[in-house]
Amino acid sequence: MVVIKKRSNVIPVDFGEFKLEFPVSDSNIQRMKAVGEDLEAKAQQFKDSDDDKALETLKGLVEDGFNKTFNDKEAFDKVYQFAGESTINAMVYLIEAIKGITEEFENQSSKEALEKYLAE
């Protein structure tokens, strides 16, 4: 008999005070990468702006990014509070989370491929 052990399909992102969970799936990975690329491109436009409207627009983008990445409507509120109600800090945390999730996913995938190869 072959027993298959179910792998976890969640990558936790630890903020110290709370954790967010990224559910790993093909569509979530693609959506997360698109969110990261879009956010980094748009953040450059707002970087040197002092316009309050621009900051509100950026806040909406960051909030949308957290909601799409973590499938959690409360994720942005938690991070925004954690960031001292700073949109810029929350944006940095989102970018860091996306980069960290991407690295963790790639590490898990590489390890899985290596283990499969070695088992043959």
Short mmCIF file of C-alpha atoms in Angstrom, two decimals:
data_model
loop_
_atom_site.label_atom_id
_atom_site.label_comp_id
_atom_site.label_asym_id
_atom_site.label_seq_id
_atom_site.Cartn_x
_atom_site.Cartn_y
_atom_site.Cartn_z
CA MET A 1 0.00 0.00 0.00
CA VAL A 2 1.19 3.49 -0.83
CA VAL A 3 0.35 6.18 1.64
CA ILE A 4 0.36 9.75 0.43
CA LYS A 5 0.84 12.39 3.05
CA LYS A 6 -1.07 15.57 2.28
CA ARG A 7 1.17 18.60 2.00
CA SER A 8 0.20 21.88 3.52
CA ASN A 9 -1.05 24.32 0.94
CA VAL A 10 -0.60 27.37 3.17
CA ILE A 11 2.40 29.65 3.55
CA PRO A 12 2.15 31.62 6.80
CA VAL A 13 3.38 35.22 6.88
CA ASP A 14 4.32 36.15 10.44
CA PHE A 15 4.05 39.80 11.47
CA GLY A 16 4.99 39.02 15.06
CA GLU A 17 1.67 40.24 16.47
CA PHE A 18 -0.42 38.18 14.06
CA LYS A 19 -0.11 35.84 11.08
CA LEU A 20 -1.65 35.94 7.66
CA GLU A 21 -1.99 32.77 5.64
CA PHE A 22 -1.35 32.60 1.92
CA PRO A 23 -3.29 29.72 0.38
CA VAL A 24 -1.03 28.19 -2.28
CA SER A 25 -2.77 27.41 -5.54
CA ASP A 26 -1.93 28.03 -9.17
CA SER A 27 -4.42 30.90 -9.43
CA ASN A 28 -3.32 32.49 -6.15
CA ILE A 29 0.35 32.39 -7.18
CA GLN A 30 -0.45 34.03 -10.51
CA ARG A 31 -2.68 36.65 -8.87
CA MET A 32 -0.08 37.42 -6.19
CA LYS A 33 2.68 37.93 -8.76
CA ALA A 34 0.43 40.22 -10.80
CA VAL A 35 -0.44 42.22 -7.66
CA GLY A 36 3.25 42.62 -6.81
CA GLU A 37 4.24 43.73 -10.30
CA ASP A 38 1.32 46.15 -10.53
CA LEU A 39 1.96 47.61 -7.09
CA GLU A 40 5.67 48.15 -7.66
CA ALA A 41 4.99 49.87 -10.98
CA LYS A 42 2.26 52.12 -9.57
CA ALA A 43 4.16 52.85 -6.35
CA GLN A 44 6.86 54.58 -8.36
CA GLN A 45 4.26 57.07 -9.60
CA PHE A 46 3.26 57.95 -6.02
CA LYS A 47 6.72 57.85 -4.47
CA ASP A 48 7.50 61.56 -4.71
CA SER A 49 3.95 62.88 -4.59
CA ASP A 50 2.62 64.88 -1.65
CA ASP A 51 -0.88 64.86 -3.06
CA ASP A 52 -3.47 63.56 -0.55
CA LYS A 53 -5.56 62.15 -3.39
CA ALA A 54 -2.56 60.18 -4.64
CA LEU A 55 -2.02 58.76 -1.15
CA GLU A 56 -5.67 57.69 -0.93
CA THR A 57 -5.38 56.05 -4.36
CA LEU A 58 -2.24 54.23 -3.22
CA LYS A 59 -3.99 53.13 -0.03
CA GLY A 60 -6.77 51.62 -2.15
CA LEU A 61 -4.21 49.78 -4.28
CA VAL A 62 -2.44 48.40 -1.21
CA GLU A 63 -5.73 47.35 0.37
CA ASP A 64 -6.78 45.63 -2.85
CA GLY A 65 -3.37 43.95 -3.01
CA PHE A 66 -3.71 42.49 0.48
CA ASN A 67 -7.27 41.33 -0.20
CA LYS A 68 -6.29 39.64 -3.47
CA THR A 69 -3.11 38.10 -2.12
CA PHE A 70 -4.47 36.68 1.12
CA ASN A 71 -8.17 36.22 0.23
CA ASP A 72 -8.88 37.92 3.55
CA LYS A 73 -10.93 41.11 3.80
CA GLU A 74 -9.39 41.90 7.22
CA ALA A 75 -5.77 41.43 6.16
CA PHE A 76 -5.24 45.05 5.14
CA ASP A 77 -6.80 46.43 8.34
CA LYS A 78 -4.51 44.27 10.49
CA VAL A 79 -1.40 45.30 8.56
CA TYR A 80 -2.45 48.95 8.37
CA GLN A 81 -2.76 49.06 12.16
CA PHE A 82 0.55 47.19 12.48
CA ALA A 83 2.12 49.77 10.14
CA GLY A 84 1.07 52.64 12.40
CA GLU A 85 -1.66 53.60 9.92
CA SER A 86 0.97 54.37 7.29
CA THR A 87 0.05 53.47 3.72
CA ILE A 88 3.70 53.56 2.66
CA ASN A 89 4.74 51.13 5.41
CA ALA A 90 1.79 48.87 4.61
CA MET A 91 2.84 48.89 0.95
CA VAL A 92 6.40 47.94 1.91
CA TYR A 93 5.02 45.09 4.05
CA LEU A 94 2.93 43.85 1.13
CA ILE A 95 5.91 43.88 -1.20
CA GLU A 96 8.03 42.09 1.43
CA ALA A 97 5.28 39.51 1.97
CA ILE A 98 4.97 38.83 -1.75
CA LYS A 99 8.74 38.45 -2.14
CA GLY A 100 8.89 36.18 0.91
CA ILE A 101 5.99 34.02 -0.26
CA THR A 102 7.58 33.73 -3.70
CA GLU A 103 10.90 32.64 -2.19
CA GLU A 104 9.22 30.15 0.14
CA PHE A 105 7.15 28.72 -2.71
CA GLU A 106 10.24 28.34 -4.90
CA ASN A 107 12.19 26.72 -2.04
CA GLN A 108 9.37 24.27 -1.38
CA SER A 109 9.03 23.47 -5.06
CA SER A 110 12.77 22.94 -5.49
CA LYS A 111 12.94 20.73 -2.41
CA GLU A 112 9.98 18.70 -3.64
CA ALA A 113 11.55 18.24 -7.07
CA LEU A 114 14.88 17.20 -5.54
CA GLU A 115 13.25 14.70 -3.18
CA LYS A 116 11.26 13.21 -6.05
CA TYR A 117 14.40 12.92 -8.19
CA LEU A 118 16.41 11.33 -5.38
CA ALA A 119 13.64 8.85 -4.61
CA GLU A 120 13.72 7.44 -8.16
#
